[in-house]
Short mmCIF file of N, CA and C in Angstrom, two decimals:
data_model
loop_
_atom_site.label_atom_id
_atom_site.label_comp_id
_atom_site.label_asym_id
_atom_site.label_seq_id
_atom_site.Cartn_x
_atom_site.Cartn_y
_atom_site.Cartn_z
N MET M 832 -45.29 -63.56 20.28
CA MET M 832 -44.03 -63.49 20.40
C MET M 832 -44.18 -64.52 18.87
N ARG M 833 -43.22 -64.63 17.62
CA ARG M 833 -44.13 -65.77 15.94
C ARG M 833 -42.50 -66.15 15.77
N SER M 834 -42.15 -67.48 15.01
CA SER M 834 -41.76 -68.05 14.59
C SER M 834 -40.38 -67.26 14.36
N GLY M 835 -39.55 -67.95 14.78
CA GLY M 835 -38.20 -67.16 14.62
C GLY M 835 -37.26 -66.11 15.30
N THR M 836 -38.21 -65.55 16.04
CA THR M 836 -38.39 -63.66 16.51
C THR M 836 -37.40 -64.01 18.23
N ARG M 837 -35.93 -63.80 17.67
CA ARG M 837 -35.48 -63.57 19.62
C ARG M 837 -35.60 -62.77 20.39
N ILE M 838 -35.98 -62.12 20.86
CA ILE M 838 -35.98 -60.58 22.44
C ILE M 838 -35.09 -60.08 23.65
N ALA M 839 -34.54 -60.12 23.45
CA ALA M 839 -33.32 -60.29 25.05
C ALA M 839 -33.29 -58.36 25.70
N ASP M 840 -33.54 -59.01 27.05
CA ASP M 840 -32.88 -57.57 27.80
C ASP M 840 -34.35 -56.23 26.87
N SER M 841 -35.34 -56.51 26.89
CA SER M 841 -36.54 -55.67 26.13
C SER M 841 -37.93 -55.48 26.71
N THR M 842 -38.05 -54.93 26.92
CA THR M 842 -39.22 -54.27 27.04
C THR M 842 -40.56 -54.66 26.02
N ILE M 843 -41.48 -55.56 26.26
CA ILE M 843 -43.29 -55.45 25.28
C ILE M 843 -44.24 -54.57 25.67
N GLY M 844 -45.20 -53.84 25.56
CA GLY M 844 -45.65 -53.70 26.17
C GLY M 844 -46.83 -54.50 25.76
N ALA M 845 -48.63 -54.81 26.21
CA ALA M 845 -49.04 -55.39 26.80
C ALA M 845 -50.46 -54.93 24.96
N GLY M 846 -50.11 -55.84 23.84
CA GLY M 846 -51.36 -55.47 23.59
C GLY M 846 -50.87 -55.68 21.77
N THR M 847 -49.15 -55.41 21.81
CA THR M 847 -48.28 -55.65 20.84
C THR M 847 -48.04 -56.47 20.01
N THR M 848 -48.23 -56.95 18.62
CA THR M 848 -47.51 -57.98 18.03
C THR M 848 -46.52 -57.60 17.26
N ILE M 849 -45.45 -58.42 17.33
CA ILE M 849 -43.90 -59.23 17.26
C ILE M 849 -43.96 -60.54 16.14
N LEU M 850 -43.86 -59.62 14.62
CA LEU M 850 -44.50 -60.29 13.94
C LEU M 850 -42.99 -61.89 13.14
N ASP M 851 -42.75 -62.99 12.69
CA ASP M 851 -42.24 -63.40 12.03
C ASP M 851 -40.56 -62.90 12.31
N HIS M 852 -38.98 -63.67 12.71
CA HIS M 852 -37.93 -63.55 12.37
C HIS M 852 -37.83 -61.85 12.92
N CYS M 853 -38.40 -61.21 13.59
CA CYS M 853 -36.99 -59.95 14.08
C CYS M 853 -36.34 -60.30 15.43
N VAL M 854 -35.44 -59.53 15.84
CA VAL M 854 -34.57 -59.45 16.35
C VAL M 854 -35.27 -58.26 17.48
N ILE M 855 -34.67 -58.02 17.78
CA ILE M 855 -35.19 -57.14 18.96
C ILE M 855 -34.63 -56.98 20.85
N THR M 856 -33.01 -56.14 20.61
CA THR M 856 -32.09 -56.22 22.00
C THR M 856 -31.98 -55.40 22.79
N GLY M 857 -32.12 -54.96 23.53
CA GLY M 857 -32.41 -53.78 24.65
C GLY M 857 -32.16 -53.23 24.27
N ALA M 858 -33.90 -52.64 23.62
CA ALA M 858 -35.32 -52.13 23.40
C ALA M 858 -36.73 -51.76 24.59
N ARG M 859 -36.89 -50.45 24.28
CA ARG M 859 -38.28 -50.63 25.08
C ARG M 859 -39.30 -50.38 24.24
N VAL M 860 -41.11 -51.54 23.54
CA VAL M 860 -41.74 -51.22 23.01
C VAL M 860 -43.23 -51.15 22.85
N GLY M 861 -43.94 -49.75 23.00
CA GLY M 861 -44.95 -49.82 23.94
C GLY M 861 -46.32 -50.44 23.83
N LYS M 862 -46.99 -50.25 24.13
CA LYS M 862 -48.55 -51.16 23.90
C LYS M 862 -48.81 -50.49 22.71
N SER M 863 -50.12 -51.68 22.18
CA SER M 863 -50.65 -51.92 20.52
C SER M 863 -49.83 -51.37 19.80
N GLY M 864 -49.40 -51.96 19.43
CA GLY M 864 -47.51 -51.58 18.61
C GLY M 864 -47.93 -53.11 17.14
N ARG M 865 -47.01 -52.38 16.70
CA ARG M 865 -46.38 -53.65 15.82
C ARG M 865 -45.00 -53.53 14.39
N ILE M 866 -44.52 -54.61 14.77
CA ILE M 866 -43.39 -54.92 15.08
C ILE M 866 -43.31 -56.22 13.67
N GLY M 867 -42.24 -55.84 12.95
CA GLY M 867 -41.93 -56.45 11.27
C GLY M 867 -43.82 -57.09 10.85
N PRO M 868 -42.85 -57.98 10.12
CA PRO M 868 -41.54 -59.69 9.79
C PRO M 868 -39.97 -58.85 9.82
N PHE M 869 -39.05 -59.85 10.28
CA PHE M 869 -37.61 -59.38 9.09
C PHE M 869 -37.81 -57.85 10.21
N ALA M 870 -37.81 -57.29 10.79
CA ALA M 870 -37.21 -55.16 11.74
C ALA M 870 -36.76 -56.17 12.79
N HIS M 871 -35.72 -54.73 13.21
CA HIS M 871 -34.70 -55.79 13.94
C HIS M 871 -34.35 -54.12 15.44
N LEU M 872 -34.95 -54.38 15.89
CA LEU M 872 -34.17 -53.39 17.43
C LEU M 872 -33.12 -53.66 18.30
N ARG M 873 -32.25 -52.56 17.84
CA ARG M 873 -31.13 -53.24 18.15
C ARG M 873 -30.93 -52.23 19.78
N PRO M 874 -30.15 -51.87 20.52
CA PRO M 874 -30.25 -51.40 21.88
C PRO M 874 -30.42 -50.31 21.29
N GLU M 875 -31.28 -49.29 22.55
CA GLU M 875 -31.56 -48.03 22.94
C GLU M 875 -32.26 -47.34 22.05
N SER M 876 -33.45 -48.36 21.29
CA SER M 876 -34.53 -48.09 20.85
C SER M 876 -35.50 -47.90 21.70
N GLU M 877 -36.49 -47.04 21.25
CA GLU M 877 -37.64 -46.82 22.04
C GLU M 877 -38.84 -46.97 21.39
N LEU M 878 -40.29 -47.29 20.98
CA LEU M 878 -40.70 -47.11 20.88
C LEU M 878 -42.20 -47.61 21.18
N GLY M 879 -42.98 -46.16 20.99
CA GLY M 879 -44.77 -45.52 21.83
C GLY M 879 -45.71 -46.47 21.42
N GLU M 880 -46.90 -45.95 21.88
CA GLU M 880 -47.46 -46.22 21.71
C GLU M 880 -48.52 -46.47 20.57
N GLY M 881 -48.49 -47.71 20.37
CA GLY M 881 -49.54 -47.80 18.78
C GLY M 881 -47.97 -47.79 17.59
N VAL M 882 -46.96 -47.27 18.06
CA VAL M 882 -45.80 -47.97 16.39
C VAL M 882 -45.70 -48.77 15.81
N HIS M 883 -45.79 -48.15 14.60
CA HIS M 883 -45.59 -49.75 13.71
C HIS M 883 -43.62 -49.65 13.01
N VAL M 884 -43.09 -50.42 13.63
CA VAL M 884 -41.52 -51.17 12.43
C VAL M 884 -42.54 -52.15 11.79
N GLY M 885 -41.75 -52.06 10.76
CA GLY M 885 -42.46 -53.17 9.55
C GLY M 885 -40.56 -53.59 9.13
N ASN M 886 -41.20 -54.30 8.55
CA ASN M 886 -39.95 -55.44 7.55
C ASN M 886 -38.68 -54.63 6.56
N PHE M 887 -37.87 -55.70 7.01
CA PHE M 887 -36.99 -54.32 6.82
C PHE M 887 -36.73 -53.05 7.32
N VAL M 888 -37.30 -53.34 8.64
CA VAL M 888 -36.19 -51.72 9.54
C VAL M 888 -35.77 -52.10 10.74
N GLU M 889 -35.41 -50.75 10.24
CA GLU M 889 -34.02 -51.31 11.74
C GLU M 889 -33.69 -50.14 12.35
N THR M 890 -33.95 -50.08 13.54
CA THR M 890 -33.20 -48.88 14.11
C THR M 890 -32.08 -48.87 16.25
N LYS M 891 -31.55 -48.55 16.28
CA LYS M 891 -30.62 -48.38 16.86
C LYS M 891 -30.36 -46.40 17.48
N LYS M 892 -30.30 -46.29 18.30
CA LYS M 892 -30.91 -45.51 19.38
C LYS M 892 -31.63 -44.61 18.81
N THR M 893 -32.84 -44.78 18.18
CA THR M 893 -34.14 -44.50 18.17
C THR M 893 -34.63 -44.49 19.03
N LYS M 894 -35.64 -43.16 19.50
CA LYS M 894 -36.90 -43.10 19.41
C LYS M 894 -38.56 -42.43 18.76
N LEU M 895 -38.65 -43.55 18.38
CA LEU M 895 -39.99 -43.50 17.65
C LEU M 895 -41.90 -42.76 18.97
N LYS M 896 -41.84 -42.34 18.54
CA LYS M 896 -42.49 -40.96 19.16
C LYS M 896 -44.37 -41.97 19.23
N ASP M 897 -45.34 -41.72 20.43
CA ASP M 897 -47.22 -42.11 20.04
C ASP M 897 -47.59 -42.14 18.04
N ARG M 898 -47.39 -43.31 17.47
CA ARG M 898 -48.14 -43.69 16.62
C ARG M 898 -47.38 -43.32 15.55
N ALA M 899 -46.03 -42.98 15.31
CA ALA M 899 -44.35 -43.05 14.28
C ALA M 899 -45.13 -44.78 13.57
N LYS M 900 -44.57 -44.81 12.47
CA LYS M 900 -44.97 -45.43 11.73
C LYS M 900 -42.83 -45.91 10.50
N ALA M 901 -42.75 -46.98 10.52
CA ALA M 901 -41.93 -46.81 9.60
C ALA M 901 -42.21 -48.61 8.73
N ASN M 902 -42.68 -49.01 8.18
CA ASN M 902 -43.42 -49.82 7.76
C ASN M 902 -42.58 -50.63 6.87
N HIS M 903 -42.39 -50.08 6.20
CA HIS M 903 -41.11 -50.64 5.25
C HIS M 903 -39.48 -50.33 4.26
N LEU M 904 -38.36 -51.34 5.09
CA LEU M 904 -36.90 -50.78 4.04
C LEU M 904 -36.04 -49.75 4.33
N ALA M 905 -35.67 -49.72 5.88
CA ALA M 905 -35.38 -48.52 6.50
C ALA M 905 -34.54 -48.72 8.10
N TYR M 906 -33.73 -47.60 7.98
CA TYR M 906 -32.70 -47.31 8.69
C TYR M 906 -32.46 -46.92 9.66
N LEU M 907 -33.05 -46.56 10.69
CA LEU M 907 -33.20 -44.93 11.48
C LEU M 907 -32.29 -45.11 13.20
N GLY M 908 -31.13 -44.51 12.78
CA GLY M 908 -30.17 -44.38 13.84
C GLY M 908 -29.67 -43.45 14.29
N ASP M 909 -29.79 -43.10 15.71
CA ASP M 909 -29.63 -41.83 16.96
C ASP M 909 -30.46 -40.66 15.86
N ALA M 910 -32.01 -41.49 16.07
CA ALA M 910 -33.02 -39.96 15.43
C ALA M 910 -33.77 -40.30 16.75
N GLU M 911 -34.34 -38.92 17.14
CA GLU M 911 -35.94 -38.99 17.43
C GLU M 911 -37.68 -38.37 16.58
N ILE M 912 -37.73 -39.32 17.05
CA ILE M 912 -39.45 -39.13 15.61
C ILE M 912 -40.37 -38.80 16.26
N GLY M 913 -41.35 -38.33 16.02
CA GLY M 913 -41.97 -37.30 16.73
C GLY M 913 -43.75 -38.51 15.96
N ARG M 914 -44.73 -37.92 16.51
CA ARG M 914 -45.45 -38.72 16.53
C ARG M 914 -46.37 -38.12 15.60
N ASP M 915 -47.27 -39.93 15.21
CA ASP M 915 -47.81 -39.57 14.23
C ASP M 915 -47.23 -38.70 12.80
N VAL M 916 -45.49 -39.22 12.49
CA VAL M 916 -44.85 -39.44 11.64
C VAL M 916 -45.01 -40.51 10.64
N ASN M 917 -45.15 -40.29 9.19
CA ASN M 917 -44.79 -41.48 8.05
C ASN M 917 -43.05 -41.60 8.07
N VAL M 918 -43.09 -42.76 7.57
CA VAL M 918 -40.84 -42.29 7.17
C VAL M 918 -41.50 -43.39 6.13
N GLY M 919 -40.91 -42.94 4.70
CA GLY M 919 -40.95 -43.84 3.94
C GLY M 919 -40.43 -45.45 3.37
N ALA M 920 -40.86 -46.02 2.41
CA ALA M 920 -39.77 -47.09 2.14
C ALA M 920 -38.57 -46.59 1.72
N GLY M 921 -37.83 -47.37 2.16
CA GLY M 921 -35.91 -46.65 1.50
C GLY M 921 -35.31 -46.06 2.04
N THR M 922 -36.27 -44.61 3.91
CA THR M 922 -35.87 -43.73 3.27
C THR M 922 -34.20 -44.66 5.25
N ILE M 923 -33.79 -43.26 4.75
CA ILE M 923 -32.06 -43.71 5.74
C ILE M 923 -32.04 -43.00 6.42
N THR M 924 -31.34 -42.96 7.54
CA THR M 924 -30.63 -41.66 8.85
C THR M 924 -29.53 -41.46 8.65
N CYS M 925 -28.49 -41.01 7.84
CA CYS M 925 -27.49 -40.96 7.55
C CYS M 925 -26.48 -40.64 8.69
N ASN M 926 -26.49 -40.85 9.86
CA ASN M 926 -26.33 -40.40 11.09
C ASN M 926 -24.64 -40.52 11.72
N TYR M 927 -24.10 -41.28 11.02
CA TYR M 927 -22.65 -41.49 10.72
C TYR M 927 -21.83 -40.73 10.24
N ASP M 928 -20.73 -39.72 10.72
CA ASP M 928 -19.12 -39.19 9.09
C ASP M 928 -17.93 -39.21 9.34
N GLY M 929 -18.23 -41.36 9.93
CA GLY M 929 -16.44 -41.66 9.68
C GLY M 929 -16.03 -40.59 10.50
N TRP M 930 -16.44 -40.13 12.51
CA TRP M 930 -15.65 -40.06 13.43
C TRP M 930 -16.83 -39.70 14.14
N GLU M 931 -17.37 -38.91 14.36
CA GLU M 931 -18.80 -39.24 14.98
C GLU M 931 -20.52 -40.03 14.80
N LYS M 932 -20.52 -39.59 15.66
CA LYS M 932 -22.42 -40.41 15.23
C LYS M 932 -23.32 -38.33 15.54
N HIS M 933 -23.98 -38.53 14.44
CA HIS M 933 -24.74 -37.28 14.79
C HIS M 933 -26.75 -37.54 14.81
N ARG M 934 -27.35 -36.87 15.35
CA ARG M 934 -29.00 -37.46 15.46
C ARG M 934 -29.89 -36.18 14.62
N THR M 935 -30.52 -36.76 14.05
CA THR M 935 -31.91 -36.46 13.39
C THR M 935 -32.57 -36.90 14.14
N VAL M 936 -33.84 -35.22 13.20
CA VAL M 936 -34.94 -35.24 14.73
C VAL M 936 -35.89 -34.76 13.81
N LEU M 937 -37.54 -35.73 13.86
CA LEU M 937 -38.60 -35.36 13.67
C LEU M 937 -39.77 -34.90 13.96
N GLY M 938 -39.87 -33.62 13.58
CA GLY M 938 -40.89 -33.45 14.83
C GLY M 938 -42.52 -33.69 14.25
N ASP M 939 -43.40 -34.11 15.35
CA ASP M 939 -44.64 -35.05 15.61
C ASP M 939 -45.57 -34.16 13.68
N GLY M 940 -46.00 -35.16 13.24
CA GLY M 940 -46.78 -35.19 11.58
C GLY M 940 -45.88 -35.11 10.95
N VAL M 941 -44.66 -35.04 10.53
CA VAL M 941 -44.06 -35.07 9.00
C VAL M 941 -43.92 -36.71 8.91
N PHE M 942 -44.09 -35.61 7.47
CA PHE M 942 -44.36 -37.35 6.18
C PHE M 942 -42.85 -37.05 5.17
N ILE M 943 -42.20 -38.22 5.83
CA ILE M 943 -40.75 -38.13 4.25
C ILE M 943 -41.32 -39.34 3.88
N GLY M 944 -40.75 -39.09 2.27
CA GLY M 944 -41.13 -39.74 1.04
C GLY M 944 -40.27 -40.73 1.25
N SER M 945 -40.97 -41.84 0.76
CA SER M 945 -39.87 -42.83 0.18
C SER M 945 -38.39 -42.71 -0.80
N ASP M 946 -37.11 -42.95 -0.60
CA ASP M 946 -36.10 -43.42 -1.27
C ASP M 946 -35.84 -41.92 -0.27
N THR M 947 -35.07 -41.94 0.72
CA THR M 947 -34.92 -39.72 1.62
C THR M 947 -33.93 -40.66 2.13
N GLN M 948 -33.08 -40.03 2.26
CA GLN M 948 -31.61 -39.84 2.50
C GLN M 948 -31.90 -38.37 4.26
N LEU M 949 -31.98 -38.97 4.87
CA LEU M 949 -31.97 -37.86 6.34
C LEU M 949 -30.05 -37.71 6.65
N VAL M 950 -29.64 -36.64 5.59
CA VAL M 950 -27.86 -36.79 6.51
C VAL M 950 -28.58 -35.85 7.46
N ALA M 951 -27.28 -36.41 8.78
CA ALA M 951 -27.36 -36.08 10.38
C ALA M 951 -26.18 -35.00 10.26
N PRO M 952 -26.23 -34.17 11.38
CA PRO M 952 -27.10 -33.41 12.53
C PRO M 952 -28.01 -32.35 11.37
N VAL M 953 -29.09 -33.22 11.05
CA VAL M 953 -30.37 -32.45 10.08
C VAL M 953 -32.15 -31.93 11.52
N ARG M 954 -32.42 -32.02 11.36
CA ARG M 954 -33.93 -31.12 11.91
C ARG M 954 -35.58 -30.94 10.63
N VAL M 955 -36.16 -31.74 10.93
CA VAL M 955 -37.70 -31.24 9.53
C VAL M 955 -38.45 -30.90 10.84
N GLY M 956 -39.12 -29.65 10.87
CA GLY M 956 -39.80 -29.26 11.64
C GLY M 956 -41.53 -29.79 11.97
N LYS M 957 -42.05 -29.38 12.32
CA LYS M 957 -43.87 -30.43 12.90
C LYS M 957 -44.09 -30.37 11.57
N GLY M 958 -44.94 -30.71 11.12
CA GLY M 958 -45.79 -31.01 10.11
C GLY M 958 -44.94 -30.52 8.54
N ALA M 959 -44.35 -31.13 9.04
CA ALA M 959 -43.52 -30.50 7.21
C ALA M 959 -43.74 -31.05 6.30
N PHE M 960 -43.44 -31.96 5.28
CA PHE M 960 -43.04 -32.87 4.25
C PHE M 960 -42.47 -32.96 3.28
N VAL M 961 -41.13 -33.67 2.89
CA VAL M 961 -40.66 -34.41 2.23
C VAL M 961 -40.13 -35.40 1.33
N GLY M 962 -40.39 -34.50 0.31
CA GLY M 962 -40.42 -35.28 -1.27
C GLY M 962 -39.58 -36.59 -0.79
N ALA M 963 -40.41 -37.46 -1.13
CA ALA M 963 -39.52 -38.82 -2.83
C ALA M 963 -38.38 -38.41 -3.31
N GLY M 964 -36.99 -39.43 -2.68
CA GLY M 964 -35.99 -39.09 -3.50
C GLY M 964 -35.39 -38.00 -3.18
N SER M 965 -35.32 -37.87 -2.09
CA SER M 965 -34.66 -36.43 -1.64
C SER M 965 -34.17 -36.59 -1.44
N THR M 966 -32.75 -36.52 -0.68
CA THR M 966 -31.27 -36.21 0.42
C THR M 966 -31.32 -34.12 0.91
N ILE M 967 -32.09 -35.18 2.37
CA ILE M 967 -31.89 -33.77 2.78
C ILE M 967 -30.77 -32.88 3.78
N THR M 968 -30.48 -32.09 4.04
CA THR M 968 -27.90 -31.45 4.23
C THR M 968 -28.91 -30.03 5.73
N LYS M 969 -30.29 -30.41 5.53
CA LYS M 969 -29.97 -28.78 5.85
C LYS M 969 -32.09 -29.16 6.69
N ASP M 970 -31.16 -27.96 7.66
CA ASP M 970 -33.08 -28.44 8.49
C ASP M 970 -34.32 -27.87 7.27
N VAL M 971 -35.02 -28.33 7.44
CA VAL M 971 -36.69 -28.31 6.88
C VAL M 971 -37.66 -27.42 8.40
N PRO M 972 -37.92 -26.53 7.96
CA PRO M 972 -38.66 -25.37 9.13
C PRO M 972 -40.24 -25.93 8.98
N PRO M 973 -40.76 -25.87 10.40
CA PRO M 973 -42.29 -26.20 9.85
C PRO M 973 -42.92 -26.41 9.26
N GLY M 974 -44.44 -27.24 8.79
CA GLY M 974 -45.40 -26.67 7.88
C GLY M 974 -44.34 -26.47 6.06
N ALA M 975 -43.42 -26.48 5.85
CA ALA M 975 -42.31 -26.27 4.58
C ALA M 975 -42.60 -27.86 4.32
N LEU M 976 -42.45 -28.05 2.96
CA LEU M 976 -41.90 -28.82 1.75
C LEU M 976 -40.58 -28.84 1.50
N ALA M 977 -39.97 -30.17 1.62
CA ALA M 977 -38.31 -29.72 1.53
C ALA M 977 -38.36 -30.78 -0.13
N LEU M 978 -37.59 -30.73 -0.38
CA LEU M 978 -37.22 -31.86 -2.17
C LEU M 978 -35.78 -31.30 -3.12
N SER M 979 -35.35 -32.43 -3.18
CA SER M 979 -33.83 -32.43 -3.40
C SER M 979 -33.85 -33.51 -4.63
N ARG M 980 -34.76 -32.71 -5.78
CA ARG M 980 -33.98 -34.04 -7.22
C ARG M 980 -33.45 -33.40 -8.42
N VAL M 981 -33.01 -34.02 -8.79
CA VAL M 981 -32.08 -33.14 -9.72
C VAL M 981 -33.45 -33.70 -11.35
N ARG M 982 -33.73 -31.97 -11.86
CA ARG M 982 -34.19 -32.67 -13.06
C ARG M 982 -34.28 -33.44 -14.15
N GLN M 983 -35.49 -34.25 -14.02
CA GLN M 983 -34.81 -35.69 -14.87
C GLN M 983 -34.72 -35.24 -16.81
N GLN M 984 -34.33 -35.49 -17.00
CA GLN M 984 -34.12 -35.63 -18.95
C GLN M 984 -34.10 -36.97 -19.45
N THR M 985 -34.77 -37.29 -19.94
CA THR M 985 -35.04 -38.64 -21.31
C THR M 985 -34.31 -38.66 -22.67
N LEU M 986 -32.70 -38.85 -22.52
CA LEU M 986 -32.21 -39.14 -23.81
C LEU M 986 -32.07 -39.67 -24.85
N PRO M 987 -32.10 -39.59 -25.92
CA PRO M 987 -32.27 -40.51 -27.32
C PRO M 987 -31.36 -41.78 -26.75
N ALA M 988 -31.38 -43.88 -26.64
CA ALA M 988 -30.56 -44.27 -26.92
C ALA M 988 -29.71 -44.53 -27.79
N GLY M 989 -28.58 -45.73 -27.88
CA GLY M 989 -28.00 -46.00 -28.48
C GLY M 989 -26.87 -45.31 -29.81
N PRO M 990 -25.85 -45.45 -30.01
CA PRO M 990 -24.98 -45.01 -31.28
C PRO M 990 -26.40 -43.47 -31.50
#
């Protein structure tokens, strides 16, 4: 455990590195993982073996299975994330609709591109890809590629 880190009511598996300035409360972390710096694991977060949760990543009521990675700037709430999943920088699980919390489920081997919003309830099937900058509101079948971007337009500047 490094400087500025606080761990309460949690278990940390053997060989896991906890970097600077992490807050871990009510979480279970498997062995051989890497947490932080500046990660926040909130209650009911469960991390499997070899999981990486990096800088400025927050989890709440989320299970990341073995070797899943969320290395940069993400919020993962009320989610189940499969084995060998890569969650890109800036990904958010949009789990609250103003009245209820909903779950996001990512199958094994899923790749989530950077700056993606996953609007729950939603499932991304095993081995699927989500392109960077997408907002996913419907289930993605296994092995599929999901994109939801508006085509770029470049307009002349000024009057």
